[in-house]
Amino acid sequence: MIKLEEKTPLVFTIADRCKTCYTCIRECPAKAISMQNGQANVIAERCIGCGNCVKVCTRKAKDFINDETEVLGMLASDTDCIACIAPAFPAEFKEISDYRIIVGMLKKLGFKKVVEVSFGADLVAEKYRDLINKSGNNLKFISSDCPAIVSYVTKYHPHLTQNLAPVISPLMAIVKVIREMYGENNKVIFIGPCIAKKNESSAPDNVLTFKELRSLFERKSINPEDVIPEDFDPPQSGRGAVFPVSRGIINTINIQENLIQGNLIVAEGRENFKEAITEFDTGLINDHNLELLCCEGCIMGPGMFTEGKRFENKAYVTRYVREKLDNINWDEWNKNMNTFSHIDLSRTFVPDDCRVKVPTRKEIEEIYIGMGKTEKKDRLDCHACGYKSCEDHAIAVLRGLAEIDMCLPYTLEKLKSMVTELNSKNKKLETVHQALKQSEKLAHLGQLSAGIAHEINNPLGVVIMYANILLDEVNTDNEYYEDLKLISEQAMRCKNIVSGLLNFARKNKISSNYVNTITFLNSCLRAVIIPPEIKVQVNDYLKNPEISIDEEQMTQALTNILKNAVEAMPDGGLLTVSASNENNELVINISDTGSGILEEHMDKLFTPFFTTKSIGKGTGLGLPTTYGIIKMHKGKINVTSNADPGKGETGTTFTIRLPQFNEINNEQAK
Ligand code: ADP
Ligand code: MG
């Protein structure tokens, strides 16, 4: 059994089952559960052992220390074991109508004696009566029979420790009685609905919950039908048996004797007891005695196996007590009360301050900023994090008990922006992927084109040279003159095509000079025949107009684009040429308001010989040549277009980006 001084948590988390729902954090009256890396962990120092977290966790991710094996060891030893059973047992064993069967089962398990704790409650009730009578109206008491309440007061209201009734619990009292009646050498094992009893005192030798007892019955195959019913061993209890259903000990006496006359406040359950203590602490009700129970009476303890409803449980205990009191031998009871009246029932408590420093406003505000709650309206106090308010959550974060991510609105907001970011990254990735595929394709085509161009270039040179020599040698009226002229012209056409292919394949060299961008763009525009129905606009957004380029080749590249733009606007339109600087790059945009490019043509534009123009009009070498030249300048070329009037104005924009401050070598670009 875990003793008080050891700081092993009574309750712990089964990591695999914990699914970050924050229910335990919400339900923990001592705020003794911290959230770290998505796991809810019980902090031993702060835990009061109420077991609320065990009760509320739907995934059964919270469990408590199990003493079954240790108790089995005790039962197997030579020392006699005595069971003392809590008065809530009729609510636990509802299926067993005769309490004597339970006694029989415990005996079969190996207990020599089975005693009810209730006689301890009878003794303790007397002590409370004395205490309240003697203290008159001076010091008001907080009942100390619930170990979780005692723990809560000493830890979180340590200055109220003096108000804890200096009386031992009914369990501690019965253990003293048992030791006197049956000798010191027995092992006394308490069995009840309460987890906190495992930590209350070292009076009993061990503590089992009803859950553990049921498990032991199962492990040892002890069934109700196989046992001989037996009565409880003495001492027989009186009205004390009723205290789990009559809202505590003081209240039990009070109901019977109207002792306290209106200055007793009874509070049960994790919210109510806290509120009562806080109000007592702040002086609102400090002229009242407090009877506090952490669970809703011991009949709803976390160590119960059968969950049952509160009033149903109450009914079972009440029925049992009524029957018991009908048959009680009061003479014997009085005799026992006298016999054990000398037992020292006093107890002292020590404060165990577990309060943590209240953070400053500034510290809290900083946490709010981290949660994206910069304005008051952002603090929803929605409770989703397990705390009552955003402020409580922020304080818990500062104390290292909680994480910012526990805030649901904040996490949802974060998730939303992450999804948006992911989508845009995906889109970018897709574009890059497409561009990569395209450039790979073009690189392959480039290699092929370069090979062909290279092979054709030499014989073509020979054809052109001999055709020209022959042309020089014949007169214009010679019958072969026109044929030779045709050979020369067509061969020259082939040469242009080959040169285009070499450009595309980047097999030409560039020789760069610094030029003024706007002057250069105007000269390109002059090189293209632009009909009057097309308006031209040049936008100069340049901060630095200087650019180092191979002027001749770049003129070819740009005029190809300009020509295409003009050809795309047979009925006129607007041709816009803009230049700007962006991140060490010169950006040239050439836009037209023409027909636009069909979606399915977009990835073919830079492929040699792709044309949508009629034979003789288009060669499909303009853009591949442009592409090669831009690449030779270590630049990039992009195109966006809309060919669907339903989606807005049609037109195309070519964007060229050239490195501006990088020295472009005269050597061939890689
Ligand atoms: P060509 O002009 O000889 O057809 P290009 O390589 O210059 O070859 O152009 C390839 C194709 O790209 C063109 O046939 C045309 O379909 C399309 N294209 C290029 N620029 C534009 C533009 N500004 N507007 C519409 N289509 C264009
Ligand atoms: Mg063209």
XYZ file of C-alpha atoms and ligand atoms in Angstrom:
698
model
C 0.000 0.000 0.000
C 1.194 3.534 -0.762
C 1.853 5.522 2.367
C 1.397 9.249 2.698
C 5.018 10.222 2.510
C 5.599 8.500 -0.815
C 4.769 10.669 -3.769
C 3.697 7.997 -6.204
C 0.435 9.025 -7.826
C -2.538 7.028 -6.617
C -4.017 7.474 -10.046
C -2.137 7.184 -13.312
C -2.729 7.352 -17.052
C -2.683 4.359 -19.380
C -0.898 6.107 -22.226
C -2.295 4.049 -25.130
C -5.851 4.819 -24.141
C -5.524 8.553 -23.465
C -6.997 10.452 -26.422
C -6.573 14.086 -25.385
C -10.228 14.842 -24.678
C -9.392 16.991 -21.591
C -12.341 15.526 -19.668
C -10.114 14.540 -16.737
C -8.606 18.027 -16.679
C -12.087 19.515 -16.611
C -13.233 17.175 -13.854
C -10.167 17.321 -11.591
C -11.083 19.544 -8.629
C -7.427 19.940 -7.628
C -6.174 20.738 -11.134
C -3.663 17.967 -10.572
C -3.547 16.780 -14.173
C -1.063 18.258 -16.568
C -1.089 17.988 -20.319
C 2.250 17.232 -21.857
C 2.805 16.132 -25.425
C -0.846 15.242 -25.746
C -0.840 13.035 -22.636
C -2.791 13.773 -19.472
C -0.569 12.984 -16.493
C -1.496 13.010 -12.820
C 0.840 15.122 -10.673
C 1.345 13.130 -7.491
C 1.959 16.145 -5.239
C -1.238 17.850 -6.341
C -3.541 14.815 -6.491
C -6.097 14.512 -3.677
C -7.048 10.964 -4.678
C -10.720 11.733 -5.249
C -10.733 9.489 -8.314
C -13.037 11.769 -10.324
C -10.762 11.305 -13.315
C -11.143 7.525 -13.075
C -14.904 7.881 -13.063
C -15.185 10.323 -15.939
C -12.705 8.835 -18.403
C -14.842 7.042 -20.969
C -11.783 5.397 -22.499
C -10.758 3.909 -19.148
C -7.384 5.587 -19.536
C -7.120 6.375 -15.828
C -6.484 3.649 -13.311
C -5.384 3.540 -9.697
C -2.797 1.614 -7.731
C -3.825 -2.007 -7.391
C -3.207 -3.817 -4.105
C -4.788 -7.181 -4.961
C -1.542 -9.138 -5.153
C -0.257 -7.648 -1.916
C -3.488 -8.561 -0.116
C -3.414 -12.089 -1.554
C 0.102 -12.388 -0.135
C -1.155 -11.290 3.306
C -4.015 -13.775 3.140
C -1.620 -16.555 2.241
C 0.686 -15.729 5.172
C 0.471 -17.132 8.703
C -0.835 -13.858 10.104
C -4.591 -13.575 10.530
C -6.262 -11.012 8.301
C -9.286 -9.002 9.353
C -11.499 -7.304 6.788
C -13.290 -4.138 7.697
C -15.906 -3.221 5.196
C -17.284 0.231 4.434
C -20.999 0.909 5.047
C -21.522 1.516 1.295
C -21.247 -2.227 0.596
C -25.019 -2.826 0.072
C -24.862 -0.352 -2.850
C -21.948 -2.258 -4.368
C -23.296 -5.801 -3.965
C -26.862 -5.114 -5.059
C -27.151 -8.596 -6.558
C -26.602 -10.187 -3.138
C -29.711 -9.676 -1.037
C -28.345 -11.273 2.155
C -25.358 -9.356 3.510
C -24.241 -12.528 5.342
C -23.294 -14.053 1.991
C -20.724 -11.287 1.483
C -19.296 -12.031 4.908
C -19.158 -15.718 3.895
C -17.368 -14.851 0.661
C -14.780 -12.746 2.500
C -14.191 -15.586 4.957
C -13.760 -17.988 2.046
C -11.225 -15.610 0.571
C -9.207 -16.101 3.726
C -10.245 -13.375 6.162
C -10.478 -14.601 9.772
C -12.861 -11.839 10.819
C -15.113 -9.482 8.939
C -16.042 -6.278 10.756
C -18.155 -3.296 9.709
C -16.469 0.123 9.703
C -19.744 1.626 10.939
C -18.973 1.089 14.627
C -15.987 3.384 14.055
C -18.478 5.927 12.718
C -20.549 5.543 15.911
C -17.486 6.387 18.019
C -16.406 9.241 15.786
C -19.925 10.712 15.830
C -19.679 10.953 19.629
C -16.376 12.783 19.318
C -17.872 15.260 16.820
C -20.761 15.842 19.210
C -18.329 16.683 22.017
C -16.263 18.875 19.785
C -19.177 20.952 18.560
C -20.697 21.237 22.015
C -17.417 22.361 23.508
C -16.353 24.775 20.821
C -19.636 26.637 21.067
C -19.697 29.322 18.484
C -15.992 30.021 18.324
C -14.039 27.872 15.911
C -16.036 26.352 13.085
C -15.117 22.967 11.733
C -14.685 21.339 8.400
C -15.429 17.624 8.688
C -12.338 15.475 8.268
C -13.875 12.071 7.527
C -13.325 12.326 3.746
C -9.582 11.951 3.034
C -9.852 13.745 -0.326
C -11.361 16.779 1.425
C -8.608 16.732 4.057
C -6.034 16.596 1.295
C -7.711 19.422 -0.610
C -7.836 21.708 2.432
C -4.217 21.105 3.501
C -2.935 21.563 -0.052
C -5.043 24.391 -1.457
C -6.347 26.230 1.628
C -3.475 25.405 4.008
C -4.442 28.136 6.507
C -7.787 26.349 6.976
C -5.960 23.255 8.226
C -6.744 24.488 11.752
C -10.454 24.241 10.929
C -10.279 20.561 10.012
C -12.085 18.669 12.764
C -9.247 17.133 14.844
C -10.948 13.744 14.777
C -9.782 10.508 13.210
C -11.918 8.952 10.482
C -14.375 6.100 11.160
C -11.914 3.735 9.450
C -9.021 4.820 11.664
C -11.300 4.424 14.712
C -12.437 0.895 13.816
C -8.827 -0.150 13.191
C -8.002 0.934 16.754
C -11.003 -1.029 18.057
C -10.028 -4.125 16.041
C -6.471 -3.978 17.346
C -7.809 -3.811 20.877
C -10.397 -6.539 20.412
C -8.446 -8.990 18.310
C -4.827 -8.188 19.140
C -2.054 -6.208 17.519
C -0.690 -9.020 15.412
C -3.447 -9.166 12.848
C -3.413 -7.563 9.438
C -6.346 -5.195 9.005
C -7.559 -4.614 5.455
C -10.115 -1.976 4.650
C -12.506 -2.580 1.775
C -14.536 0.315 0.428
C -15.553 2.584 -2.430
C -12.754 5.106 -1.956
C -9.367 5.452 -3.655
C -8.197 8.238 -1.341
C -8.352 5.840 1.620
C -5.259 4.164 0.176
C -3.377 7.309 1.160
C -5.304 8.394 4.259
C -3.210 6.840 6.996
C -1.129 3.872 7.891
C -3.813 2.623 10.323
C -5.019 -0.273 8.159
C -2.385 -2.609 6.743
C -3.892 -2.386 3.310
C -6.811 -0.906 1.407
C -8.862 -2.539 -1.312
C -11.593 -0.937 -3.354
C -14.783 -2.843 -4.074
C -13.500 -3.202 -7.642
C -10.383 -4.960 -6.399
C -12.437 -7.155 -4.052
C -14.658 -8.288 -6.920
C -11.574 -9.062 -8.945
C -10.209 -11.169 -6.066
C -13.491 -13.081 -5.797
C -13.217 -13.794 -9.506
C -9.556 -14.775 -9.342
C -10.299 -17.200 -6.520
C -13.598 -18.384 -8.091
C -15.632 -17.440 -5.050
C -19.330 -17.341 -5.907
C -22.240 -16.271 -3.668
C -23.988 -19.624 -4.087
C -20.988 -21.597 -2.842
C -20.562 -19.961 0.554
C -22.067 -20.336 4.006
C -23.774 -17.092 5.095
C -22.262 -15.653 8.258
C -22.907 -12.604 10.391
C -20.437 -9.755 10.815
C -17.978 -10.146 13.628
C -18.312 -7.739 16.543
C -18.441 -4.951 17.349
C -21.925 -4.473 16.015
C -22.592 -0.999 14.670
C -25.475 1.333 15.284
C -26.613 4.401 13.406
C -23.111 5.043 12.107
C -23.914 2.747 9.199
C -26.122 5.413 7.761
C -23.472 8.088 7.321
C -22.705 7.454 3.639
C -26.333 8.181 2.771
C -27.094 10.860 5.317
C -24.536 13.288 3.971
C -21.768 12.812 6.484
C -21.176 12.305 10.141
C -22.008 15.708 11.582
C -25.182 15.682 9.577
C -26.049 12.241 10.933
C -25.917 13.524 14.494
C -27.558 16.736 13.477
C -30.558 15.004 11.954
C -30.894 12.842 15.034
C -30.467 15.526 17.646
C -30.917 18.836 15.895
C -27.592 19.675 17.489
C -26.253 22.429 15.365
C -29.449 24.258 14.566
C -28.948 25.794 11.213
C -25.267 26.504 11.234
C -24.194 23.440 9.267
C -23.568 23.568 5.562
C -23.475 20.262 3.754
C -21.816 20.057 0.334
C -21.078 17.012 -1.795
C -19.550 16.607 -5.226
C -16.448 18.100 -6.770
C -17.890 21.535 -7.603
C -19.965 22.061 -4.479
C -17.288 21.191 -1.934
C -14.815 23.559 -3.604
C -17.316 26.388 -3.661
C -18.151 25.818 0.008
C -14.476 25.880 1.026
C -13.808 29.009 -1.026
C -16.787 30.802 0.523
C -15.725 29.622 3.974
C -12.213 30.872 3.276
C -13.391 34.277 2.094
C -15.477 34.673 5.246
C -18.912 34.437 3.633
C -19.953 31.351 5.585
C -17.281 31.008 8.239
C -19.883 31.074 10.987
C -21.027 27.628 9.801
C -19.551 24.197 10.238
C -18.897 22.444 6.960
C -19.762 18.836 6.255
C -18.014 18.068 2.984
C -17.830 14.957 0.844
C -15.816 14.829 -2.330
C -17.974 12.245 -4.105
C -21.725 12.492 -3.992
C -21.666 10.547 -0.747
C -19.429 7.514 -0.368
C -22.028 5.489 -2.270
C -20.723 6.961 -5.532
C -17.003 6.418 -4.889
C -14.597 5.724 -7.747
C -13.709 2.335 -6.267
C -17.246 1.042 -6.820
C -17.483 -1.607 -9.498
C -21.181 -1.255 -10.137
C -21.825 2.275 -11.204
C -25.528 2.491 -10.316
C -27.596 5.591 -9.830
C -27.168 7.771 -6.784
C -30.658 7.363 -5.360
C -30.779 3.689 -6.194
C -27.508 3.228 -4.304
C -28.921 5.265 -1.456
C -32.013 3.067 -1.323
C -29.915 -0.096 -1.002
C -27.857 1.281 1.900
C -30.934 2.723 3.654
C -32.817 -0.561 3.407
C -29.868 -2.415 4.898
C -29.503 0.063 7.790
C -33.227 -0.002 8.529
C -33.231 -3.794 8.794
C -30.099 -3.662 10.879
C -31.518 -1.136 13.353
C -34.717 -3.197 13.647
C -32.700 -6.118 14.958
C -29.926 -4.349 16.847
C -29.103 -5.343 20.386
C -28.809 -1.863 21.895
C -27.515 -3.149 25.231
C -24.570 -4.760 23.593
C -23.989 -1.669 21.438
C -24.013 0.581 24.515
C -21.636 -1.780 26.248
C -19.230 -1.615 23.321
C -19.474 2.156 23.147
C -18.502 2.263 26.800
C -15.730 -0.284 26.398
C -14.064 1.697 23.671
C -14.866 5.199 24.939
C -11.283 5.565 26.151
C -9.859 5.248 22.635
C -8.016 8.342 21.576
C -9.900 9.645 18.570
C -7.965 12.857 18.201
C -5.918 13.729 15.218
C -3.851 16.657 13.981
C -3.280 17.849 10.438
C -0.286 19.453 8.814
C -0.588 22.032 6.030
C 0.918 20.866 2.734
C 0.836 24.063 0.679
C 0.581 23.170 -3.017
C -0.679 26.516 -4.193
C 1.254 28.039 -7.002
C 2.123 31.675 -7.418
C -0.549 33.686 -9.203
C 1.044 34.991 -12.404
C 1.134 38.674 -13.207
C -1.276 40.302 -15.641
C 1.590 40.794 -18.074
C 2.505 37.091 -17.995
C -1.126 36.119 -18.632
C -1.404 38.625 -21.494
C 1.685 37.112 -23.099
C 0.063 33.671 -23.063
C -3.087 35.205 -24.604
C -0.960 36.563 -27.442
C 0.500 33.080 -27.982
C -3.054 31.740 -28.255
C -4.035 34.423 -30.753
C -6.381 35.997 -28.208
C -5.220 39.554 -28.554
C -8.624 41.082 -27.948
C -11.148 40.527 -25.182
C -13.714 39.226 -27.643
C -11.313 36.415 -28.578
C -11.551 35.005 -25.046
C -14.612 32.824 -25.358
C -14.380 31.006 -21.995
C -15.765 27.994 -23.856
C -14.449 25.365 -21.364
C -13.297 23.094 -24.216
C -9.745 23.099 -22.838
C -10.902 21.727 -19.511
C -10.582 25.041 -17.680
C -13.393 27.310 -16.593
C -12.079 30.350 -18.385
C -9.392 31.425 -20.841
C -7.647 33.067 -17.907
C -7.561 29.804 -15.899
C -6.154 28.062 -18.966
C -3.495 30.747 -19.457
C -2.527 30.460 -15.778
C -2.282 26.665 -16.103
C -0.037 27.122 -19.143
C 2.209 29.397 -17.086
C 2.316 26.786 -14.339
C 3.353 24.121 -16.814
C 0.087 22.222 -16.309
C -1.468 22.867 -19.683
C -0.545 23.444 -23.292
C -1.689 26.243 -25.584
C -2.908 23.691 -28.112
C -5.638 22.667 -25.673
C -7.553 25.792 -26.749
C -10.061 24.508 -29.304
C -10.782 27.790 -31.157
C -7.024 28.448 -31.346
C -6.279 24.930 -32.607
C -9.106 25.089 -35.157
C -7.843 28.440 -36.385
C -4.318 27.025 -36.600
C -5.610 23.974 -38.424
C -7.510 26.135 -40.893
C -4.490 28.248 -41.735
C -2.368 25.109 -41.973
C -4.827 23.597 -44.443
C -4.784 26.792 -46.512
C -0.998 26.869 -46.421
C -0.820 23.204 -47.333
C -3.195 23.739 -50.245
C -1.176 26.628 -51.602
C 2.048 24.653 -51.131
C 0.452 21.735 -52.952
C -0.538 24.013 -55.795
C 2.964 25.457 -55.970
C 4.417 21.981 -55.896
C 2.127 20.917 -58.710
C 3.214 23.928 -60.803
C 6.878 23.221 -60.103
C 6.292 19.582 -60.977
C 4.667 20.516 -64.262
C 7.443 22.990 -65.055
C 10.028 20.338 -64.284
C 8.329 17.845 -66.563
C 8.127 20.459 -69.262
C 11.759 21.476 -68.984
C 12.828 17.825 -68.997
C 10.836 17.270 -72.144
C 12.326 20.360 -73.717
C 15.808 19.293 -72.698
C 15.355 15.949 -74.484
C 13.944 17.682 -77.523
C 16.850 20.117 -77.382
C 19.361 17.299 -77.539
C 17.608 15.746 -80.508
C 17.272 19.085 -82.310
C 20.902 19.969 -81.690
C 21.979 16.641 -83.180
C 19.856 17.084 -86.293
C 20.786 20.746 -86.708
C 24.439 19.955 -86.388
C 24.257 17.194 -89.034
C 22.247 19.343 -91.445
C 24.247 22.548 -90.950
C 27.345 21.444 -92.868
C 25.738 19.936 -95.981
C 23.346 22.898 -96.004
C 26.296 25.312 -95.988
C 27.665 23.471 -99.024
C 24.304 23.649 -100.866
C 23.979 27.398 -100.176
C 27.576 28.099 -101.178
C 27.351 26.185 -104.497
C 23.924 27.585 -105.318
C 25.288 31.112 -104.827
C 28.452 30.378 -106.864
C 26.287 29.072 -109.692
C 23.949 32.055 -109.393
C 26.925 34.379 -109.695
C 28.039 32.539 -112.794
C 24.778 32.609 -114.744
C 23.006 35.608 -116.148
C 19.555 36.550 -115.033
C 18.130 35.498 -118.394
C 19.702 32.055 -118.132
C 17.096 29.284 -118.145
C 18.504 27.941 -114.804
C 18.656 31.291 -113.053
C 15.166 31.115 -111.428
C 15.706 27.474 -110.371
C 19.073 28.298 -108.812
C 17.520 31.288 -107.024
C 14.792 29.004 -105.616
C 17.412 26.499 -104.430
C 19.348 29.290 -102.705
C 16.232 30.815 -101.102
C 14.871 27.502 -99.801
C 18.291 26.497 -98.524
C 18.476 29.835 -96.659
C 15.069 29.091 -95.173
C 16.402 25.757 -93.976
C 19.394 27.569 -92.489
C 17.067 29.815 -90.508
C 15.236 26.793 -89.213
C 18.498 25.142 -88.213
C 19.622 28.326 -86.504
C 16.298 28.425 -84.617
C 16.827 24.850 -83.527
C 20.352 25.636 -82.369
C 18.989 28.550 -80.383
C 16.357 26.332 -78.830
C 18.978 23.736 -77.993
C 21.094 26.513 -76.503
C 23.984 25.602 -78.718
C 24.690 29.189 -79.673
C 26.871 31.584 -77.780
C 25.808 34.872 -76.276
C 27.827 38.005 -76.125
C 26.429 40.425 -73.536
C 26.508 44.189 -73.224
C 24.815 46.544 -70.797
C 21.786 48.207 -72.358
C 18.982 50.422 -71.115
C 15.917 48.224 -70.834
C 13.370 50.774 -72.077
C 15.500 51.806 -75.073
C 15.943 48.125 -75.879
C 12.221 47.333 -75.574
C 11.324 50.270 -77.851
C 13.772 49.061 -80.453
C 12.188 45.578 -80.298
C 8.750 47.131 -80.799
C 10.034 49.045 -83.828
C 11.237 45.769 -85.363
C 7.681 44.404 -85.454
C 5.019 45.634 -87.839
C 2.122 46.683 -85.649
C -1.137 47.580 -87.402
C -2.816 50.821 -86.287
C -5.785 49.006 -84.730
C -3.413 47.640 -82.073
C -2.567 50.111 -79.337
C 0.823 49.828 -77.689
C 1.576 50.774 -74.113
C 4.994 50.680 -72.456
C 5.088 50.780 -68.631
C 8.341 51.677 -67.016
C 8.395 50.595 -63.341
C 12.139 50.288 -63.269
C 14.382 51.454 -60.524
C 17.398 50.031 -62.233
C 17.031 49.976 -66.045
C 20.502 48.570 -66.733
C 20.628 45.003 -68.005
C 23.402 42.918 -69.455
C 22.147 40.945 -72.487
C 23.098 39.721 -75.933
C 21.128 42.452 -77.662
C 20.801 40.755 -81.017
C 19.603 37.434 -79.650
C 17.340 38.986 -77.067
C 15.795 41.173 -79.792
C 14.991 37.977 -81.643
C 13.491 36.457 -78.511
C 11.275 39.451 -77.781
C 10.189 40.086 -81.355
C 9.017 36.461 -81.530
C 6.741 37.116 -78.561
C 5.613 40.490 -79.866
C 4.845 39.017 -83.301
C 2.755 36.271 -81.729
C 0.873 38.874 -79.702
C 0.142 40.916 -82.803
C -0.956 37.810 -84.692
C -3.295 36.920 -81.831
C -5.125 40.263 -82.222
C -6.231 40.344 -85.904
C -9.089 42.705 -85.011
C -6.917 44.980 -82.914
C -6.441 45.276 -79.182
C -3.943 46.390 -76.626
C -0.309 45.334 -76.448
C 1.284 46.165 -73.116
C 4.961 45.889 -72.379
C 5.983 46.461 -68.765
C 9.353 46.338 -67.101
C 10.118 46.258 -63.388
C 12.769 45.109 -60.919
C 12.022 42.328 -58.453
C 14.524 40.630 -56.151
C 17.612 41.187 -58.300
C 15.679 40.331 -61.426
C 14.477 42.303 -64.392
C 10.872 41.346 -65.072
C 9.405 41.987 -68.510
C 5.687 41.368 -69.056
C 4.278 41.283 -72.558
C 0.482 41.156 -72.562
C -2.038 41.117 -75.343
C -5.809 41.164 -75.429
C -5.884 38.567 -78.176
C -7.537 35.190 -78.554
C -5.606 33.540 -75.700
C -4.087 30.067 -75.702
C -6.178 26.959 -75.189
C -5.508 25.058 -71.979
C -4.445 21.925 -73.877
C -1.855 23.906 -75.892
C -0.134 25.438 -72.897
C 2.448 22.704 -72.370
C 3.281 22.448 -76.079
C 4.113 26.101 -76.686
C 7.858 25.750 -76.419
C 8.031 22.502 -78.368
C 9.695 23.018 -81.750
C 7.285 23.090 -84.695
C 4.179 23.421 -82.580
C 1.979 25.900 -84.338
C -1.715 26.583 -84.664
C -1.116 28.802 -87.654
C -1.678 27.811 -91.277
C 1.150 26.442 -93.433
C 3.420 29.232 -94.542
C 2.256 31.466 -91.707
C 3.675 29.650 -88.691
C 6.770 27.539 -88.277
C 6.393 26.754 -84.610
C 9.960 27.852 -83.991
C 9.341 31.321 -82.525
C 8.777 30.326 -78.928
C 11.355 27.479 -78.848
C 13.949 29.988 -80.091
C 12.843 32.500 -77.463
C 12.971 29.818 -74.783
C 16.527 28.855 -75.743
C 17.723 32.460 -75.754
C 16.172 33.260 -72.365
C 17.724 30.093 -70.920
C 21.094 31.077 -72.361
C 20.717 34.292 -70.362
C 20.011 32.177 -67.258
C 16.513 33.597 -67.222
C 13.025 32.159 -66.975
C 9.977 32.452 -69.164
C 6.374 31.902 -68.071
C 3.043 32.241 -69.691
C -0.485 32.779 -68.400
C -3.431 32.937 -70.714
C -7.190 32.922 -70.924
C -8.898 31.703 -74.079
C -12.359 31.408 -72.551
C -14.427 34.616 -72.759
C -16.710 33.077 -70.095
C -13.895 33.409 -67.580
C -13.165 37.039 -68.342
C -11.256 39.021 -70.925
C -9.168 36.801 -73.189
C -5.471 37.410 -73.705
C -2.002 36.208 -72.950
C 0.888 37.418 -70.824
C 4.454 36.248 -71.280
C 6.720 36.981 -68.319
C 10.472 37.001 -68.744
C 12.764 37.137 -65.724
C 16.426 37.888 -66.240
C 19.068 37.952 -63.531
C 20.090 41.538 -63.179
C 23.097 41.653 -60.927
C 24.646 38.361 -61.820
C 27.409 38.705 -64.301
C 26.231 36.881 -67.403
C 29.213 35.243 -68.904
C 29.903 35.308 -72.560
C 30.403 31.640 -72.381
C 27.563 29.411 -73.359
C 24.934 28.928 -70.687
C 24.745 25.457 -69.307
P 4.270 30.211 -84.634
O 4.091 31.623 -84.267
O 5.144 30.037 -85.806
O 3.038 29.443 -84.675
P 5.432 30.085 -82.053
O 6.385 29.150 -81.435
O 5.815 31.502 -82.098
O 5.113 29.545 -83.465
O 4.080 29.983 -81.348
C 3.529 28.695 -81.141
C 2.054 28.780 -80.963
O 1.785 29.358 -79.726
C 1.329 29.669 -81.930
O 1.015 28.976 -83.124
C 0.074 30.029 -81.173
O -0.862 28.984 -81.236
C 0.570 30.059 -79.763
N 0.811 31.431 -79.296
C 1.985 31.968 -79.008
N 1.842 33.234 -78.557
C 0.526 33.487 -78.528
C -0.274 34.612 -78.156
N 0.253 35.753 -77.702
N -1.616 34.488 -78.237
C -2.199 33.351 -78.682
N -1.478 32.248 -79.047
C -0.141 32.324 -79.007
Mg 5.567 32.886 -83.689
